[in-house]
Tab-separated table of N, CA and C in Angstrom:
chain	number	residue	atom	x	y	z
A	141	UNK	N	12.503	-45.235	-26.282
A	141	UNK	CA	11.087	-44.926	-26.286
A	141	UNK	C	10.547	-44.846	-24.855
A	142	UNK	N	11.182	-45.573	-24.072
A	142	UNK	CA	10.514	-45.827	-22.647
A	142	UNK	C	11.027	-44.460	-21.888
A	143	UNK	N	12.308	-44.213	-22.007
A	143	UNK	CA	12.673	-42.850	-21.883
A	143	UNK	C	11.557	-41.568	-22.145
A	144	UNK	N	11.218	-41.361	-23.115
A	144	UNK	CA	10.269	-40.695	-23.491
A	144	UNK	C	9.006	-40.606	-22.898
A	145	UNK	N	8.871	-41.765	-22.980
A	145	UNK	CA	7.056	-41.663	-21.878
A	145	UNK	C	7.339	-41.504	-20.313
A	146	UNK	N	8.189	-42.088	-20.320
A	146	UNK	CA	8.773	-41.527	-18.453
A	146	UNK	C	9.100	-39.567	-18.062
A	147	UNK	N	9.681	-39.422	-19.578
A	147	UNK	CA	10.174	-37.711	-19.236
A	147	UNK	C	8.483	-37.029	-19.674
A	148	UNK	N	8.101	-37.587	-20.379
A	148	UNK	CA	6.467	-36.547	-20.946
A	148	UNK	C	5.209	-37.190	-19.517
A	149	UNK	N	5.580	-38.075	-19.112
A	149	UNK	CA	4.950	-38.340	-17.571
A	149	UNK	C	5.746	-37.695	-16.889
A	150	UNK	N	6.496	-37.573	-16.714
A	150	UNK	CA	6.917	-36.303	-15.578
A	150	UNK	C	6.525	-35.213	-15.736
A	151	UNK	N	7.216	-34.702	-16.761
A	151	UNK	CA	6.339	-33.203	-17.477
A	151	UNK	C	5.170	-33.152	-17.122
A	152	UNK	N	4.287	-34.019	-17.423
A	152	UNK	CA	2.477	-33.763	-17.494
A	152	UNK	C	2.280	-33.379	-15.927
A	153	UNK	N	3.378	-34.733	-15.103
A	153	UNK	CA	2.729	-34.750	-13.564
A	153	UNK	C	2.986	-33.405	-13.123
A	154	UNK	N	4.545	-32.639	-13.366
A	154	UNK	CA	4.633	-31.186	-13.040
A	154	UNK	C	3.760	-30.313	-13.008
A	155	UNK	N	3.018	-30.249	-14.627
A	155	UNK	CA	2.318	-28.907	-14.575
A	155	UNK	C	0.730	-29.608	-14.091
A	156	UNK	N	0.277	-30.435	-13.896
A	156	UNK	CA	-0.950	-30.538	-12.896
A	156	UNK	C	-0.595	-30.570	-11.563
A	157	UNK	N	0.518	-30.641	-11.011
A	157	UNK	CA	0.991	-30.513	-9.593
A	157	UNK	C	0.867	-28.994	-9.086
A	158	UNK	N	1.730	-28.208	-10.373
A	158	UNK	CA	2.024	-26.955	-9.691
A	158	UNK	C	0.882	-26.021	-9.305
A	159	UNK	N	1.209	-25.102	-8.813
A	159	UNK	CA	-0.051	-24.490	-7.675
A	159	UNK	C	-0.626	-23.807	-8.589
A	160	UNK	N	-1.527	-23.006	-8.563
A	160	UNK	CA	-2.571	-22.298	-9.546
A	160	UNK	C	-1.315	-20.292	-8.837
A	161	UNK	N	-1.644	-19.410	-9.518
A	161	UNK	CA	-1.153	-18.881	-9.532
A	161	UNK	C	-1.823	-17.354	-8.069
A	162	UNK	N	-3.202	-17.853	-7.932
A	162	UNK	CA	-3.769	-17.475	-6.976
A	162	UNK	C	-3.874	-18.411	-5.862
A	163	UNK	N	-2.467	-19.056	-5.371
A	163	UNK	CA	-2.870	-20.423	-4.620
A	163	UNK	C	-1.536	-20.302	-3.533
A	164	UNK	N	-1.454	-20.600	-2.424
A	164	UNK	CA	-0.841	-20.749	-1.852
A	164	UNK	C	-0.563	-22.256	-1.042
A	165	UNK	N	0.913	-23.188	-0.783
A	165	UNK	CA	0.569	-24.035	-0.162
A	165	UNK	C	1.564	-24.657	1.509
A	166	UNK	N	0.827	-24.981	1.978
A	166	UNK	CA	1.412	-24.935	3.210
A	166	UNK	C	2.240	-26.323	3.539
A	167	UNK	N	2.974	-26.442	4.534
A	167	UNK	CA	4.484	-27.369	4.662
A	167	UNK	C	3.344	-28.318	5.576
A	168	UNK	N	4.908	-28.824	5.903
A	168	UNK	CA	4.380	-30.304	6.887
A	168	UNK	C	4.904	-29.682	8.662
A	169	UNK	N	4.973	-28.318	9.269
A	169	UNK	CA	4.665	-28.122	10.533
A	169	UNK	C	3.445	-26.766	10.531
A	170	UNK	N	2.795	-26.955	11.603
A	170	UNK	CA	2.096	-25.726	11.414
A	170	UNK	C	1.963	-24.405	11.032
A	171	UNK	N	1.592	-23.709	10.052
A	171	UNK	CA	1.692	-22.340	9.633
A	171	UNK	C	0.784	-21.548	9.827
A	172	UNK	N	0.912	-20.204	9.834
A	172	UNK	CA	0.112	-19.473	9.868
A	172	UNK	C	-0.131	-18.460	8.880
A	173	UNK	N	-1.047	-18.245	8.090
A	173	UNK	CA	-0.775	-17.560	6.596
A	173	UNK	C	-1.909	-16.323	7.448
A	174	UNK	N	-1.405	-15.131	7.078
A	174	UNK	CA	-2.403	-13.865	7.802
A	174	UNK	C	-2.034	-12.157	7.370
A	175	UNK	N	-2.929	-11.675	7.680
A	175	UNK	CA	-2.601	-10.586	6.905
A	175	UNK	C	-4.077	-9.709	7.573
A	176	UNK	N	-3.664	-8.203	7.988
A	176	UNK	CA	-4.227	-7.412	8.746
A	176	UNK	C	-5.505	-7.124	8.291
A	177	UNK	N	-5.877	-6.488	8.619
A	177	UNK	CA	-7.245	-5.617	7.980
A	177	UNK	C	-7.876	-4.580	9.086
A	178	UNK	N	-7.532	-2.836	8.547
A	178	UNK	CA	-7.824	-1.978	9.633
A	178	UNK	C	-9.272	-1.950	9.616
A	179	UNK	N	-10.056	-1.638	10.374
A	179	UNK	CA	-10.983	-1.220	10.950
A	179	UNK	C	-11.352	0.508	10.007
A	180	UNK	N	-12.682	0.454	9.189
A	180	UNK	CA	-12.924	1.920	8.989
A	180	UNK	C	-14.293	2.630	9.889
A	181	UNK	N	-14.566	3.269	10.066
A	181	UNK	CA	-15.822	3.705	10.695
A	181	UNK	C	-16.989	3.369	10.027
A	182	UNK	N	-17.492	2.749	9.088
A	182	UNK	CA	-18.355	1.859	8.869
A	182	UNK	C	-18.458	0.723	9.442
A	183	UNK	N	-17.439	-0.172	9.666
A	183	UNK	CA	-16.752	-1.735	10.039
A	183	UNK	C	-17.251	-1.244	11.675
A	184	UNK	N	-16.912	-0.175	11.673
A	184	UNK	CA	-16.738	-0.256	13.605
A	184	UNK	C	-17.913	0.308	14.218
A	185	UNK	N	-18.860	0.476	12.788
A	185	UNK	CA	-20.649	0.411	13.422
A	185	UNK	C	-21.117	-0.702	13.622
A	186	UNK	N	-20.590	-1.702	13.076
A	186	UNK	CA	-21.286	-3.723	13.174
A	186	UNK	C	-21.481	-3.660	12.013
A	187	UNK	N	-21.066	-4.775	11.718
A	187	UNK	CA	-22.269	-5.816	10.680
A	187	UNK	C	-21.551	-6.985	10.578
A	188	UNK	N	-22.319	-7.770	9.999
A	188	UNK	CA	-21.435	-9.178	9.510
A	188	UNK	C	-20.659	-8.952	8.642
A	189	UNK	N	-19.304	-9.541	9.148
A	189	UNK	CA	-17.914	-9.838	8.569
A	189	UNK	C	-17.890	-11.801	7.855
A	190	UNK	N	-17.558	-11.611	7.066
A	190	UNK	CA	-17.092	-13.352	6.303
A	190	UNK	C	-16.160	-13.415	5.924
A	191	UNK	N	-15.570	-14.610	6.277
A	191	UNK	CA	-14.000	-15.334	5.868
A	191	UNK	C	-14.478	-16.567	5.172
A	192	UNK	N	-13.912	-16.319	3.934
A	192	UNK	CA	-14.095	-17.634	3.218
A	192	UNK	C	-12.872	-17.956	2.710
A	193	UNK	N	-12.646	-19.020	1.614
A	193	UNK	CA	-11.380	-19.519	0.915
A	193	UNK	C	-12.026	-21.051	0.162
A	194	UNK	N	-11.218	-21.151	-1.111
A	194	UNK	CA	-11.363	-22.657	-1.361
A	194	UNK	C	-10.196	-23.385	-0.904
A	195	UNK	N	-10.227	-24.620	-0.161
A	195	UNK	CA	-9.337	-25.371	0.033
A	195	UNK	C	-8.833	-26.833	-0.099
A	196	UNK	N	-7.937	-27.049	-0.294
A	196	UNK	CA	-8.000	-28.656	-0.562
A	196	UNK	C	-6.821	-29.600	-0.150
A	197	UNK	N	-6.993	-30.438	-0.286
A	197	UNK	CA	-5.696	-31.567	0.634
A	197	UNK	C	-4.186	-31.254	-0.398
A	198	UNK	N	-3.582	-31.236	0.620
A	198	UNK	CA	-1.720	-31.270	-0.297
A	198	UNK	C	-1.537	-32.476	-0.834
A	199	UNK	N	-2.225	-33.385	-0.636
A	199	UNK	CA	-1.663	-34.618	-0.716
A	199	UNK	C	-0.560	-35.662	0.263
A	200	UNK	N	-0.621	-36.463	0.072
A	200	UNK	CA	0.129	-37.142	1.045
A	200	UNK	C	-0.785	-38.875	1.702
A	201	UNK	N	-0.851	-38.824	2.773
A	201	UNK	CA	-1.628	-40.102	2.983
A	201	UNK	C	-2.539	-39.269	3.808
A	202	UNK	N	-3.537	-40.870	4.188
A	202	UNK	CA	-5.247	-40.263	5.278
A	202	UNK	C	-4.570	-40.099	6.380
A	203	UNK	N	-5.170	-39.166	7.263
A	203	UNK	CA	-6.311	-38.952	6.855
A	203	UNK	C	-6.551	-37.228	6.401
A	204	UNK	N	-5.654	-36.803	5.970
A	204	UNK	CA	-6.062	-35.595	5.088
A	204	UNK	C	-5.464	-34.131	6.368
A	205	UNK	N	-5.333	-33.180	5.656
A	205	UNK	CA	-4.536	-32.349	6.283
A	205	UNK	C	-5.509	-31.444	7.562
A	206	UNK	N	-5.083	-31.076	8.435
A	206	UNK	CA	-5.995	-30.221	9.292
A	206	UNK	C	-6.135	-29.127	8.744
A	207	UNK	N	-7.161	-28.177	8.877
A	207	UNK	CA	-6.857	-26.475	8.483
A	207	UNK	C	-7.904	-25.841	9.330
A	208	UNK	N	-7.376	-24.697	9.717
A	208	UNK	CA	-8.570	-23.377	10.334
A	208	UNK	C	-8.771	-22.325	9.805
A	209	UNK	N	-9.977	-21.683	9.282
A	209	UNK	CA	-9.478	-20.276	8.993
A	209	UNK	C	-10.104	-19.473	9.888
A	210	UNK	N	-9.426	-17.735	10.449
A	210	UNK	CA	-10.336	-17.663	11.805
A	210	UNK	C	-10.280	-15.962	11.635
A	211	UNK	N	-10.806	-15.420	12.217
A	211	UNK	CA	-11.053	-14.051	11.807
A	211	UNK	C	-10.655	-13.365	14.099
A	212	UNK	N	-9.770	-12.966	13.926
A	212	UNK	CA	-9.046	-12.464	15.163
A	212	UNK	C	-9.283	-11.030	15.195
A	213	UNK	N	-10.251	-10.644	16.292
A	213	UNK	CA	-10.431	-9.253	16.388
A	213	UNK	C	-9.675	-8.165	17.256
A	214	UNK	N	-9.047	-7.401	17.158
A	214	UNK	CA	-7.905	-6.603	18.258
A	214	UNK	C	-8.484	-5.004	18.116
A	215	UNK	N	-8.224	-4.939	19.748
A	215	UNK	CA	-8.660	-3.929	20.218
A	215	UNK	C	-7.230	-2.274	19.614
A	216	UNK	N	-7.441	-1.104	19.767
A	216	UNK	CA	-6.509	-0.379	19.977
A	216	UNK	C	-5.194	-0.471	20.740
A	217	UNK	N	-4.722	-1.638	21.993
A	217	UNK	CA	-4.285	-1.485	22.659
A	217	UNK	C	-3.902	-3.091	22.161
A	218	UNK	N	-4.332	-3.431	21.177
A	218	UNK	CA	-3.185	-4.947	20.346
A	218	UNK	C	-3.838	-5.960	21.622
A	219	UNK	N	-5.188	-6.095	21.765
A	219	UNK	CA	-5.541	-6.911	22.903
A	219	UNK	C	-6.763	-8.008	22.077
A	220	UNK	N	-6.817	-8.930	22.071
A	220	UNK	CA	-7.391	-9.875	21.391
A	220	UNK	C	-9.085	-9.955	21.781
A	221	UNK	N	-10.659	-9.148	21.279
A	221	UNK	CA	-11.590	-9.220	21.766
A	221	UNK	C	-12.217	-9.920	21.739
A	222	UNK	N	-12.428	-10.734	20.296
A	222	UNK	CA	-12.770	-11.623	19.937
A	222	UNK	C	-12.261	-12.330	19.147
A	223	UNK	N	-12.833	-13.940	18.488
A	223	UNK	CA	-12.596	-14.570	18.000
A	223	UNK	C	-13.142	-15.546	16.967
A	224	UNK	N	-13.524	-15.683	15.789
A	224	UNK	CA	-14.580	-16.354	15.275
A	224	UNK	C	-13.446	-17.551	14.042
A	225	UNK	N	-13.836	-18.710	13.872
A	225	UNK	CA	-13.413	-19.485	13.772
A	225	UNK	C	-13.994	-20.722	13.041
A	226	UNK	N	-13.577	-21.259	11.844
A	226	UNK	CA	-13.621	-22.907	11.379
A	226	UNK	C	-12.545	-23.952	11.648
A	227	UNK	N	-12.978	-24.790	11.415
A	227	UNK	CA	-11.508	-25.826	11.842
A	227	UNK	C	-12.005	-27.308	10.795
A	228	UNK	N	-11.023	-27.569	10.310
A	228	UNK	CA	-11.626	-28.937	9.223
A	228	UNK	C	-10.633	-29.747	9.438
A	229	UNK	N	-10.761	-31.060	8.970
A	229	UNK	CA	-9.447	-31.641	8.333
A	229	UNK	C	-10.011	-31.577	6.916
A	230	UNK	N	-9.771	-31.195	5.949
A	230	UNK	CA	-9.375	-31.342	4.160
A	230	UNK	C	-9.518	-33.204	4.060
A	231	UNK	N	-10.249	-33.430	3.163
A	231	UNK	CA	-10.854	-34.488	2.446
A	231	UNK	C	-9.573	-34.928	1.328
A	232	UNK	N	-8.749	-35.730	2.212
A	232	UNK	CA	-7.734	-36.871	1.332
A	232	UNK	C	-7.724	-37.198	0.067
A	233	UNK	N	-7.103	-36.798	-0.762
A	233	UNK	CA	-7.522	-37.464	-2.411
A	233	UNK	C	-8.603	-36.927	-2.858
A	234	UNK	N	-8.957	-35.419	-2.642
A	234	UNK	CA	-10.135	-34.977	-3.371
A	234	UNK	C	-9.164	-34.102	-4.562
A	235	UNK	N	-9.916	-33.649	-5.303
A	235	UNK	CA	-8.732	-33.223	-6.506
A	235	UNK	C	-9.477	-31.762	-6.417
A	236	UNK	N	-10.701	-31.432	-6.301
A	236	UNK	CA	-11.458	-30.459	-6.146
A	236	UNK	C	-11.610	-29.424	-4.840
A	237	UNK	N	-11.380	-28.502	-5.039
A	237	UNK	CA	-11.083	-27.475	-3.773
A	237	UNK	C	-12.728	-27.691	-3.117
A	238	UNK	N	-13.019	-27.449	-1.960
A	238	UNK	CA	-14.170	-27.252	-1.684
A	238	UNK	C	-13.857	-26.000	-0.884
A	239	UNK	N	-15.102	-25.149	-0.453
A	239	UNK	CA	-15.241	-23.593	0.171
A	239	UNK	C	-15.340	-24.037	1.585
A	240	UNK	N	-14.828	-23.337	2.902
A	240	UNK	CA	-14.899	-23.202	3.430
A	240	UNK	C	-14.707	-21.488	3.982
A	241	UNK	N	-15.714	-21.227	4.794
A	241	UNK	CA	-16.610	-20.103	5.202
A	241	UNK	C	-17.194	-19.821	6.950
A	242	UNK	N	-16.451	-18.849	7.757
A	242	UNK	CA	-17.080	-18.426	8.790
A	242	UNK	C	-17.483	-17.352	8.735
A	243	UNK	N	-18.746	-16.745	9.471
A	243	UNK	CA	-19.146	-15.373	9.670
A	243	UNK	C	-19.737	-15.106	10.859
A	244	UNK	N	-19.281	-14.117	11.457
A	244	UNK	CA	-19.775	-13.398	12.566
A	244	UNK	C	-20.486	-11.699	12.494
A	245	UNK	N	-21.378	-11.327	13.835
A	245	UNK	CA	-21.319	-10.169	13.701
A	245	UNK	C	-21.181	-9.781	15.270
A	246	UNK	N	-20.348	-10.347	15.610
A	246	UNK	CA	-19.434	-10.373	16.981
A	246	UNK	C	-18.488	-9.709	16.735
A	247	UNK	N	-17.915	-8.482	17.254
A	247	UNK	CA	-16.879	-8.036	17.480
A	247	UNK	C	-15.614	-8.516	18.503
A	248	UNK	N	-16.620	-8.655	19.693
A	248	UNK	CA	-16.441	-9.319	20.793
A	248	UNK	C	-16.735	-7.453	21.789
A	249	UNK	N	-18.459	-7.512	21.920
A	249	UNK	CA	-19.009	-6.692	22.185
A	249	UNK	C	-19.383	-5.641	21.542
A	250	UNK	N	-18.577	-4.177	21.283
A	250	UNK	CA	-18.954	-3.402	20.640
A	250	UNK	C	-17.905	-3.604	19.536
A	251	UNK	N	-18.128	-3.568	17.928
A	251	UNK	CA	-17.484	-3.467	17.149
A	251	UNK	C	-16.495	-1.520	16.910
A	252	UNK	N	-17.152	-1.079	17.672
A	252	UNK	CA	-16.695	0.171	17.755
A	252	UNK	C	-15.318	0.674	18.848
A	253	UNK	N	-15.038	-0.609	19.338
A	253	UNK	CA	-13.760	-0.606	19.714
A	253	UNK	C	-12.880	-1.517	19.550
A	254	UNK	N	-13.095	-2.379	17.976
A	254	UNK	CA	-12.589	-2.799	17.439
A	254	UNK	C	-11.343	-2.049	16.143
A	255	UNK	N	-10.242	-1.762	16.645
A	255	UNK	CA	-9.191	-1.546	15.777
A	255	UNK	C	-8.579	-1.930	14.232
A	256	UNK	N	-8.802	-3.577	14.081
A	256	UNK	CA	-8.327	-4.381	13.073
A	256	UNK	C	-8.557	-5.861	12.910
A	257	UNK	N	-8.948	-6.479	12.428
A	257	UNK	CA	-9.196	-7.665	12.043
A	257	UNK	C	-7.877	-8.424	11.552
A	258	UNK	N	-7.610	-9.298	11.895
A	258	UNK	CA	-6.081	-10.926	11.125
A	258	UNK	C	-7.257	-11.391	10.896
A	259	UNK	N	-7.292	-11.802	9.663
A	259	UNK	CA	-7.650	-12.814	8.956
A	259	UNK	C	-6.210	-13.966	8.521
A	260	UNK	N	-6.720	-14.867	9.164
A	260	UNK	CA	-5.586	-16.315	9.488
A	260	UNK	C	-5.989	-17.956	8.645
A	261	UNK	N	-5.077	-18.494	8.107
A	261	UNK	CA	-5.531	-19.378	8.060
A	261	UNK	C	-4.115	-20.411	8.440
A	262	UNK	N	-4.675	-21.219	9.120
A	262	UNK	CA	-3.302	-22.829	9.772
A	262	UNK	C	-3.893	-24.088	9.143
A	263	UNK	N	-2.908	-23.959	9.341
A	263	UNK	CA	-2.743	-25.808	9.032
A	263	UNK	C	-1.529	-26.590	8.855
A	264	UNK	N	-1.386	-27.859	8.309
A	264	UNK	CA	-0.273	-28.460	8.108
A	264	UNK	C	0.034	-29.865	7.261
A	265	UNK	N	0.533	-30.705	7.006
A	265	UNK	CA	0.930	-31.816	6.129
A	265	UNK	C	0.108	-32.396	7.555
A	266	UNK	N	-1.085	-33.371	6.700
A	266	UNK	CA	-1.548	-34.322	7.796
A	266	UNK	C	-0.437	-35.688	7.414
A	267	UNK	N	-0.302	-36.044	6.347
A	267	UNK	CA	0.712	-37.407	6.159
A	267	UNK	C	1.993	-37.224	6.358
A	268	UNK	N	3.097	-35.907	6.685
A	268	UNK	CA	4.238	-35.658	6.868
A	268	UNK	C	4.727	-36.539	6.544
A	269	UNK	N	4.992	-36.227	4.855
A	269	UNK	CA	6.063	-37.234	4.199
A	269	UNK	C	6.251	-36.772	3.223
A	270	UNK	N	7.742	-37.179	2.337
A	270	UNK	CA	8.462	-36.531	1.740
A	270	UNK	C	7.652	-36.233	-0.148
A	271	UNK	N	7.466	-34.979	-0.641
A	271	UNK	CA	7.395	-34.294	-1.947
A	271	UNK	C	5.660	-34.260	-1.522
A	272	UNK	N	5.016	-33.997	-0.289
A	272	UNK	CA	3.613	-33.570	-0.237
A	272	UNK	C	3.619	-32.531	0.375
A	273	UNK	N	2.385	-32.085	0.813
A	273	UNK	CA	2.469	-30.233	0.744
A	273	UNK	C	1.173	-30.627	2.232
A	274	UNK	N	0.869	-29.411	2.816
A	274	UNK	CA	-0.233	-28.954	3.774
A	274	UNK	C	-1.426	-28.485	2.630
A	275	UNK	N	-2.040	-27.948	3.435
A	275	UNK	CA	-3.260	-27.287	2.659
A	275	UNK	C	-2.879	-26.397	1.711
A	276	UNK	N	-3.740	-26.454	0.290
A	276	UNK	CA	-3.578	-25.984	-0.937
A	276	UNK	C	-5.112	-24.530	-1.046
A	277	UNK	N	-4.537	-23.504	-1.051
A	277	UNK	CA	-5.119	-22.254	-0.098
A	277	UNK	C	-5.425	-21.581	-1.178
A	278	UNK	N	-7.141	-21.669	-1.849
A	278	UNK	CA	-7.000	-20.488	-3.209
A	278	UNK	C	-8.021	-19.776	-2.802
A	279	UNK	N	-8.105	-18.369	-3.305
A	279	UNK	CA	-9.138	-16.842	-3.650
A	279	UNK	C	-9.609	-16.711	-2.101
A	280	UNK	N	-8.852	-16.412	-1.604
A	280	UNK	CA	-9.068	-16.281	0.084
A	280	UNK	C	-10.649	-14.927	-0.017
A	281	UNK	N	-10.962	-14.991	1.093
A	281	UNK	CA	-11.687	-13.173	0.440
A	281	UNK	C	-12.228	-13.051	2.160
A	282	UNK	N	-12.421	-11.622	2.446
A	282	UNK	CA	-13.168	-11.544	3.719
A	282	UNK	C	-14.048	-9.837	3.149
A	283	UNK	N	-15.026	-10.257	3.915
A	283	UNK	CA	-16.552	-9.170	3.271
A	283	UNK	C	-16.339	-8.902	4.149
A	284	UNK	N	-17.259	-7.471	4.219
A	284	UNK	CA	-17.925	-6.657	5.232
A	284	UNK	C	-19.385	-6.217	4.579
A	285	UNK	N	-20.567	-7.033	5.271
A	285	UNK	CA	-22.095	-6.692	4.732
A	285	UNK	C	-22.080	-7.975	3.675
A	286	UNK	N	-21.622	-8.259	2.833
A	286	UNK	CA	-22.011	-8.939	2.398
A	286	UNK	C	-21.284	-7.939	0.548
A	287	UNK	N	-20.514	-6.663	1.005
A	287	UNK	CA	-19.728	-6.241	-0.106
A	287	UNK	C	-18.530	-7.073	-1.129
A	288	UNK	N	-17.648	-6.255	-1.445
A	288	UNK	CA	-16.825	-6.883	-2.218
A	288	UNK	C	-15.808	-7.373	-0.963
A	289	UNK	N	-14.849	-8.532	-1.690
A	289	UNK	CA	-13.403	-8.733	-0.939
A	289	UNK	C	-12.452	-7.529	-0.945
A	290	UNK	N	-12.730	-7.652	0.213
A	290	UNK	CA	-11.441	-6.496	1.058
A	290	UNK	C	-9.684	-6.760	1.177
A	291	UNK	N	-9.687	-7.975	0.816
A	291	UNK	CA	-8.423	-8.231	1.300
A	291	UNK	C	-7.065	-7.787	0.238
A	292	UNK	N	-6.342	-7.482	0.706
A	292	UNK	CA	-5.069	-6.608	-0.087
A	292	UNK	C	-4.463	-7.998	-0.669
A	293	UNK	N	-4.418	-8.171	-2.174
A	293	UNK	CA	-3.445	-9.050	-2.523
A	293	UNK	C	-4.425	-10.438	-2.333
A	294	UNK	N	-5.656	-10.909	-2.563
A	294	UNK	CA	-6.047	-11.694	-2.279
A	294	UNK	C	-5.531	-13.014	-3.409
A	295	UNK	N	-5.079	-12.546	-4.604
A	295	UNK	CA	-3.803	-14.082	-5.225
A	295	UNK	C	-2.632	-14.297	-5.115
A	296	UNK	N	-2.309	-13.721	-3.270
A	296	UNK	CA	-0.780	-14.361	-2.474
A	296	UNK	C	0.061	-13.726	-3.990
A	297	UNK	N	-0.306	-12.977	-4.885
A	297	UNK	CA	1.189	-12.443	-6.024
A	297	UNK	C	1.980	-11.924	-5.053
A	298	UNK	N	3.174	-11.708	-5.774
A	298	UNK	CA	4.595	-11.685	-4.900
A	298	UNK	C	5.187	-10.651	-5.136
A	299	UNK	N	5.880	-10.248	-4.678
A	299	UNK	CA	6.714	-8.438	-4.560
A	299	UNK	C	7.759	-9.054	-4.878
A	300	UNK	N	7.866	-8.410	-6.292
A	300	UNK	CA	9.149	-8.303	-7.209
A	300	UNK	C	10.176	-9.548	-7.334
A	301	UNK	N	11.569	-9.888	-6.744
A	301	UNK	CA	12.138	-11.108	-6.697
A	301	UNK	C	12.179	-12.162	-5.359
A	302	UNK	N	11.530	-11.200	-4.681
A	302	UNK	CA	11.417	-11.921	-3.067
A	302	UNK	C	10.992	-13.047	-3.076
A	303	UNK	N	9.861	-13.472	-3.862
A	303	UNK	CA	8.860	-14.595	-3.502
A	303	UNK	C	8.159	-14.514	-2.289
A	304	UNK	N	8.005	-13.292	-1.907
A	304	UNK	CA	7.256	-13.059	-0.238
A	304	UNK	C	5.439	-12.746	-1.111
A	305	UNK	N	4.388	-13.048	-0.767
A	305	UNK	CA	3.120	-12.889	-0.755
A	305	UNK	C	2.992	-11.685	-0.333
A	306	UNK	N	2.917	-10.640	-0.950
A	306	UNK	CA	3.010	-9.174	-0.565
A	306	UNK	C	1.477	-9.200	-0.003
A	307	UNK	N	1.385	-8.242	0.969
A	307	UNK	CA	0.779	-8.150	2.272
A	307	UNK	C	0.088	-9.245	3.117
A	308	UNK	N	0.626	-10.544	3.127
A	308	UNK	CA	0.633	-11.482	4.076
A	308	UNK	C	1.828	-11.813	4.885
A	309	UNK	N	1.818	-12.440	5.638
A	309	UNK	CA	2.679	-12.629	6.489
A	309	UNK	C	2.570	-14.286	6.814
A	310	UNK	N	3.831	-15.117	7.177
A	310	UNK	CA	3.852	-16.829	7.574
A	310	UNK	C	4.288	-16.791	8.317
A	311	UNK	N	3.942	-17.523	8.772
A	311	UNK	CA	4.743	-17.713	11.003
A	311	UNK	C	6.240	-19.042	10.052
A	312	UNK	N	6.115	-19.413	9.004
A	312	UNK	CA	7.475	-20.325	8.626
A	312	UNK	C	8.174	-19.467	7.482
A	313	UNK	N	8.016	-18.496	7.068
A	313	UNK	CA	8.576	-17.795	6.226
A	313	UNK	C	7.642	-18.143	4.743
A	314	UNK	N	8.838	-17.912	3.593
A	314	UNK	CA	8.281	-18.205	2.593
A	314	UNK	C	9.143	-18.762	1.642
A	315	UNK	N	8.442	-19.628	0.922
A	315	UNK	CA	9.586	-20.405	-0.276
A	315	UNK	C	9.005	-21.143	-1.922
């Protein structure tokens, strides 16, 4: 009998552990989760751009994981103009994602010689210790005006058997 409640407690702990299916989660050294976004001739008249995401602690011990999410502006010539930026540590033992959100209408001068936008987000295992995770990364989205989410693939789904987050990219790979 004791058998039993030990294997249906495991079971239970599995499927409230596992990630949501629009969720991505990050290791215990720094990563970088990112993914392009060209520039159209609307974008490169100005307006306010927003990076948001819900995020939440991997778990592990306090004091809770670091994370940034940052919106990197590049010129034609792959030259970095600007930069707009959050930075948190994630709230330890919260079970509930909370939003985090930057917006600019900085190009870094004229948005009209702005090429492409990375939308980035880092972070890492603040407790680096063994079966906990970094930041737990859901419904990423980045506007232009205040429109719909632009972003290609914004529930990290995966291309075919790879397990790669089709059109993102990780500075640690993927697994």
């Amino acid at each position: 009998m004791l058998h039993r409640i030990s294997l249906l407690f495991l079971l239970l702990f599995s499927l409230v552990a596992e990630a949501a299916p629009n969720a991505i989660r990050m290791a215990y050294n720094f990563t970088t989760v990112s993914q392009t976004v060209v520039f159209n001739s609307a974008m490169q008249a100005g307006g306010t751009f927003t990076l948001s995401t819900q995020a939440m602690d991997g778990g592990g011990r306090a004091p809770g994981d670091p994370f940034t999410i940052k919106m990197v502006f590049y010129n034609s010539s792959n030259a970095i103009v600007n930069t707009a930026q959050l930075s948190n540590t994630l709230v330890y033992g919260s079970a509930t994602p909370a939003t985090y959100t930057t917006t600019t209408t900085n190009c870094g001068g004229s948005c009209a010689n702005v090429a492409y936008v990375k939308v980035e987000f880092y972070g890492k295992d603040g407790g680096y210790w063994a079966g906990n995770y970094g930041p737990y990364i859901i419904n990423p989205s980045f506007s232009f005006n205040g429109g719909p989410n632009i972003l290609y693939n914004p529930e990290f789904g995966i291309y075919g058997t790879n397990g790669f987050a089709q059109g993102w990219t990780s500075t640690a790979g993927w697994q």
